[in-house]
Coordinates of N, CA and C in Angstrom, one line a residue:
X16 N 0.7 -1.2 0.2 CA 0.0 -0.1 0.1 C 0.9 1.1 0.1
X17 N 0.6 2.3 -1.0 CA 1.6 3.5 -1.0 C 1.0 4.6 -0.1
X18 N 1.8 5.3 0.2 CA 1.4 6.5 1.2 C 1.1 7.7 0.2
X19 N -0.3 8.1 0.4 CA -0.5 9.6 -0.3 C 0.2 10.8 0.2
X20 N 0.4 11.5 -0.3 CA 1.5 13.0 0.1 C 0.0 13.5 0.8
X21 N 0.3 14.2 1.9 CA -0.6 15.1 2.5 C -0.8 16.7 1.6
X22 N -2.0 16.8 1.0 CA -2.2 17.9 0.0 C -2.3 19.0 0.5
X23 N -2.1 19.1 1.8 CA -2.0 20.5 2.6 C -0.5 21.1 2.3
X24 N -0.5 22.3 2.3 CA 0.6 23.1 2.1 C 1.6 23.3 3.4
X25 N 2.6 22.9 3.8 CA 3.7 22.9 5.1 C 3.6 24.4 5.4
X26 N 3.0 24.8 6.4 CA 3.3 26.0 6.8 C 4.2 26.0 8.1
X27 N 5.2 27.1 7.9 CA 6.3 27.2 8.6 C 5.8 27.6 10.2
X28 N 6.4 27.0 11.3 CA 6.2 27.2 12.6 C 7.5 27.5 13.5
X29 N 6.9 28.3 14.7 CA 8.2 28.4 15.6 C 7.3 28.4 17.1
X30 N 8.2 28.3 18.1 CA 7.5 28.0 19.5 C 7.6 29.4 19.9
X31 N 6.7 29.8 20.9 CA 6.5 30.8 21.3 C 7.7 30.9 22.5
X32 N 8.4 31.9 22.8 CA 9.3 32.3 23.7 C 8.9 32.1 24.9
X33 N 7.6 32.6 25.4 CA 7.1 32.6 26.7 C 6.4 31.5 27.1
X34 N 5.2 31.3 26.3 CA 4.2 30.1 26.5 C 4.5 28.8 25.9
X35 N 5.5 28.9 25.0 CA 6.2 27.5 24.6 C 5.1 26.9 23.8
X36 N 4.0 27.6 23.4 CA 3.2 27.1 22.3 C 3.6 27.1 21.0
X37 N 3.6 26.1 19.9 CA 3.6 26.4 18.8 C 2.8 27.3 17.9
X38 N 3.5 28.4 17.2 CA 2.6 29.4 16.4 C 3.0 29.0 14.6
X39 N 1.8 29.2 14.0 CA 2.3 29.2 12.5 C 2.5 30.6 11.9
X40 N 3.2 30.4 10.7 CA 3.4 31.4 10.0 C 2.0 32.2 9.5
X41 N 2.1 33.8 9.7 CA 0.7 34.2 9.2 C 1.2 35.4 8.3
X42 N 0.0 35.6 7.3 CA 0.7 36.5 6.2 C 1.1 38.0 7.0
X43 N 0.1 38.3 8.0 CA 0.4 39.7 8.5 C 2.1 39.9 9.6
X44 N 2.6 38.5 9.4 CA 4.0 38.5 10.0 C 5.1 38.3 8.8
X45 N 4.5 38.4 7.6 CA 5.4 37.7 6.4 C 6.9 38.8 6.0
X46 N 6.7 39.9 6.8 CA 7.8 40.9 6.8 C 8.6 40.8 7.9
X47 N 8.1 40.3 9.0 CA 8.9 40.2 10.0 C 9.0 38.8 10.6
X48 N 8.6 37.8 10.2 CA 8.7 36.6 10.7 C 9.8 36.2 11.3
X49 N 11.3 36.6 10.9 CA 12.2 36.3 11.7 C 12.5 36.8 12.7
X50 N 11.8 38.0 13.1 CA 11.9 38.6 14.3 C 10.9 38.2 15.3
X51 N 9.6 37.5 14.7 CA 8.6 37.0 16.0 C 9.2 36.4 16.8
X52 N 9.0 36.4 18.1 CA 9.2 35.9 19.3 C 8.1 35.2 20.1
X53 N 6.9 35.7 20.1 CA 5.8 35.7 20.7 C 4.7 35.5 20.0
X54 N 3.8 34.7 20.6 CA 2.4 34.5 19.8 C 1.5 35.5 19.9
X55 N 1.4 36.4 21.0 CA 0.5 37.3 21.3 C 1.0 38.7 22.0
X56 N 0.2 39.3 22.2 CA 0.7 40.7 22.9 C 0.7 40.3 24.5
X57 N -0.3 39.3 24.8 CA 0.1 39.0 26.4 C 1.5 38.4 26.6
X58 N 2.0 37.3 25.8 CA 3.1 36.8 25.8 C 4.4 37.8 25.7
X59 N 4.1 38.7 24.9 CA 5.0 39.7 24.5 C 5.4 40.6 25.7
X60 N 4.3 40.8 26.5 CA 4.4 41.8 27.9 C 4.8 41.1 28.9
X61 N 4.4 39.5 28.9 CA 5.0 38.9 30.0 C 6.3 38.3 30.2
X62 N 7.0 38.0 28.7 CA 8.3 37.4 28.4 C 8.6 36.5 29.3
X63 N 9.8 35.9 29.7 CA 10.2 35.0 30.4 C 11.0 35.8 31.7
X64 N 10.4 35.2 32.9 CA 11.0 36.1 34.4 C 11.9 35.1 34.9
X65 N 12.6 35.7 35.9 CA 13.7 34.9 36.4 C 12.9 33.7 37.6
X66 N 11.4 33.9 37.6 CA 10.8 33.0 38.3 C 10.4 31.7 37.2
X67 N 10.3 32.3 35.9 CA 10.0 31.1 35.0 C 11.3 30.5 34.8
X68 N 12.5 31.0 34.8 CA 13.5 30.1 34.6 C 14.1 29.4 35.7
X69 N 13.5 29.9 37.2 CA 13.8 29.1 38.3 C 12.7 27.9 38.2
X70 N 11.2 28.0 37.8 CA 10.6 26.8 37.4 C 11.4 25.8 36.6
X71 N 11.8 26.2 35.2 CA 12.5 25.1 34.3 C 13.9 24.4 35.2
X72 N 14.3 25.1 36.0 CA 15.4 24.6 36.7 C 15.0 23.5 37.6
X73 N 14.0 23.8 38.6 CA 13.1 23.0 39.4 C 12.5 21.7 38.7
X74 N 11.7 21.8 37.8 CA 11.5 20.7 36.8 C 12.6 19.6 36.5
X75 N 13.8 20.3 35.9 CA 14.7 19.5 35.5 C 15.2 18.7 37.0
X76 N 15.4 19.5 38.2 CA 15.9 18.8 38.9 C 15.3 17.8 39.7
X77 N 13.9 18.2 39.9 CA 12.9 17.2 40.3 C 12.9 15.6 39.3
X78 N 13.1 16.1 38.2 CA 13.0 14.7 37.2 C 14.5 13.8 37.4
X79 N 15.4 14.5 37.6 CA 16.7 14.2 38.0 C 16.9 13.2 39.1
X80 N 16.0 13.7 40.1 CA 16.1 12.8 41.4 C 15.2 11.4 41.2
X81 N 14.2 11.2 40.1 CA 13.4 10.1 39.7 C 14.2 9.3 38.7
X82 N 13.4 8.0 38.8 CA 14.0 7.3 37.8 C 13.6 7.7 36.3
X83 N 14.3 7.2 35.2 CA 14.0 8.0 34.2 C 12.5 7.8 33.4
X84 N 11.6 6.8 33.8 CA 10.4 6.8 33.1 C 9.3 7.3 34.1
X85 N 9.8 7.8 35.3 CA 8.8 8.4 36.3 C 8.4 10.0 36.1
X86 N 7.4 10.3 36.3 CA 6.7 11.5 35.7 C 6.8 12.5 37.0
X87 N 6.7 13.6 37.0 CA 6.3 14.8 38.0 C 4.9 15.3 37.3
X88 N 4.5 16.3 38.4 CA 3.2 17.0 37.8 C 3.7 18.8 37.9
X89 N 3.3 19.5 37.2 CA 3.6 20.8 37.3 C 3.4 21.1 38.4
X90 N 2.6 20.9 39.2 CA 2.4 21.4 40.7 C 3.2 21.1 41.2
X91 N 4.0 20.1 41.4 CA 5.1 19.6 41.7 C 6.2 20.7 41.9
X92 N 6.6 21.3 40.6 CA 7.4 22.4 40.7 C 7.0 23.9 41.2
X93 N 5.7 24.0 41.0 CA 4.9 25.0 41.6 C 5.1 25.2 43.0
X94 N 4.9 23.9 43.7 CA 5.1 23.9 45.2 C 6.5 23.9 45.3
X95 N 7.6 23.6 44.6 CA 8.9 23.8 45.3 C 9.1 25.1 45.2
X96 N 8.9 25.8 44.1 CA 9.0 27.0 44.0 C 8.3 28.0 44.8
X97 N 7.0 27.9 44.6 CA 6.1 29.0 45.4 C 5.9 28.7 46.7
X98 N 6.0 27.7 47.5 CA 5.7 27.6 48.9 C 4.2 27.4 49.2
X99 N 3.7 28.3 49.9 CA 2.3 28.5 50.3 C 1.6 29.3 49.0
X100 N 2.2 30.0 48.5 CA 1.3 30.5 47.1 C 1.8 29.8 45.8
X101 N 2.0 28.4 46.1 CA 2.3 27.5 44.9 C 1.0 27.9 43.7
X102 N -0.1 28.0 44.0 CA -1.3 27.9 43.2 C -0.9 29.0 42.0
X103 N -0.5 30.3 42.3 CA -0.4 31.2 41.3 C 0.7 30.9 40.3
X104 N 1.7 29.8 40.6 CA 2.5 29.3 39.8 C 2.2 28.1 38.9
X105 N 1.0 27.7 38.9 CA 0.5 26.5 38.1 C 0.4 26.8 36.7
X106 N 0.1 27.8 36.3 CA 0.2 28.4 34.9 C 1.8 28.8 34.3
X107 N 2.2 29.4 35.1 CA 3.8 29.7 34.8 C 4.7 28.4 34.7
X108 N 4.3 27.2 35.6 CA 4.8 26.0 35.5 C 4.8 25.4 34.3
X109 N 3.2 25.3 33.7 CA 2.9 24.7 32.5 C 3.6 25.3 31.3
X110 N 3.6 26.5 31.4 CA 4.5 27.5 30.5 C 5.9 27.1 30.3
X111 N 6.7 26.8 31.7 CA 7.9 26.3 31.8 C 8.1 25.2 30.8
X112 N 7.2 24.1 31.4 CA 7.1 22.7 30.7 C 7.3 22.7 29.4
X113 N 6.3 23.5 28.7 CA 6.1 23.8 27.3 C 7.5 24.2 26.8
X114 N 8.1 25.2 27.1 CA 9.2 25.9 27.0 C 10.3 24.5 27.0
X115 N 10.4 23.8 28.0 CA 11.3 22.9 28.1 C 11.1 21.4 27.0
X116 N 10.0 21.2 26.7 CA 9.5 20.5 25.5 C 10.1 21.1 24.2
X117 N 10.0 22.2 24.0 CA 10.5 23.0 22.9 C 12.2 22.8 22.8
X118 N 12.7 22.8 24.1 CA 14.1 22.8 24.0 C 14.6 21.4 23.8
X119 N 13.6 20.3 23.8 CA 13.9 18.9 23.5 C 14.4 18.1 24.9
X120 N 14.1 18.8 26.1 CA 14.4 18.1 27.4 C 13.5 17.1 28.2
X121 N 12.4 17.4 27.7 CA 11.4 16.9 28.3 C 10.0 16.5 27.5
X122 N 9.2 15.6 28.0 CA 7.9 15.2 27.2 C 6.9 15.6 28.3
X123 N 5.9 15.9 27.7 CA 4.5 16.0 28.4 C 3.6 14.8 28.2
X124 N 3.3 13.9 29.0 CA 2.8 12.6 28.9 C 1.2 12.8 29.4
X125 N 0.5 12.0 29.1 CA -1.2 12.0 29.3 C -1.4 10.5 29.2
X126 N -1.6 9.5 30.2 CA -2.1 8.3 30.1 C -0.9 7.4 29.1
X127 N 0.2 7.8 29.7 CA 1.5 7.3 29.3 C 2.1 7.4 28.0
X128 N 1.2 8.4 27.1 CA 1.5 8.7 25.7 C 2.1 10.0 25.7
X129 N 2.8 10.3 24.8 CA 3.3 11.9 24.7 C 2.4 12.7 24.1
X130 N 1.9 13.7 24.4 CA 0.8 14.5 23.7 C 1.7 16.0 23.4
X131 N 1.3 16.5 22.4 CA 1.5 18.1 22.0 C 1.4 19.1 23.1
X132 N 2.4 19.3 23.2 CA 2.2 20.6 24.5 C 1.4 21.7 24.2
X133 N 1.2 22.0 23.0 CA 0.3 23.3 22.6 C -0.9 22.9 22.7
X134 N -1.5 22.2 22.7 CA -3.0 21.4 23.3 C -3.2 20.8 24.4
X135 N -1.9 20.5 25.1 CA -2.6 19.8 26.3 C -2.9 20.8 27.6
X136 N -4.2 20.2 28.1 CA -5.0 21.0 29.2 C -4.8 20.5 30.5
X137 N -5.1 21.2 31.3 CA -5.0 21.0 32.7 C -3.9 20.5 33.5
X138 N -4.1 19.7 34.2 CA -2.7 19.2 35.0 C -1.8 18.2 34.0
X139 N -0.4 18.7 34.0 CA 0.4 18.2 32.9 C 1.6 17.3 33.6
X140 N 1.4 16.0 33.3 CA 2.7 15.0 33.7 C 4.0 15.1 32.9
X141 N 4.9 15.3 33.6 CA 6.3 15.6 32.8 C 7.5 14.6 33.0
X142 N 7.8 14.1 32.1 CA 8.8 13.2 32.1 C 10.1 13.5 31.3
X143 N 11.3 13.0 31.8 CA 12.7 12.8 31.0 C 12.5 12.6 29.7
X144 N 13.2 13.4 28.5 CA 12.6 12.6 27.0 C 13.9 11.4 27.3
X145 N 13.0 10.6 26.7 CA 13.8 9.5 26.3 C 14.1 9.5 24.7
X146 N 15.0 8.3 24.3 CA 15.7 8.3 23.2 C 14.7 7.9 22.1
X147 N 13.6 7.4 22.3 CA 12.5 7.0 21.2 C 11.8 8.3 21.1
X148 N 11.5 9.1 21.8 CA 10.4 10.1 21.9 C 10.9 11.4 21.3

């Protein structure tokens, strides 16, 4: 059985520097596509803070303490960084996890399967990236 080629044109993509979601080329960005770093005005104003970098480092440190196939939750990283105010860091921890996926350091999994971080919702489970993923 031969595979048919996908008739849809391939659209160039990038990963947002702030939220880690994939963004697709748009005609309105055609003149400045090389300079586009953020997917929205909210991400452009939020940027990446020192707390965001601390969450990334904490995710990697928590994973390093566990066996290779073990997972952690984004709330684990938020608790480690935020203490009693950890709930305010839930979404920043999700963004940190998505940026680490873009850096090919971790995978986001759901029911044991790797999922697209741009579409993952709710509590995220994170594991170290394996050779086959």
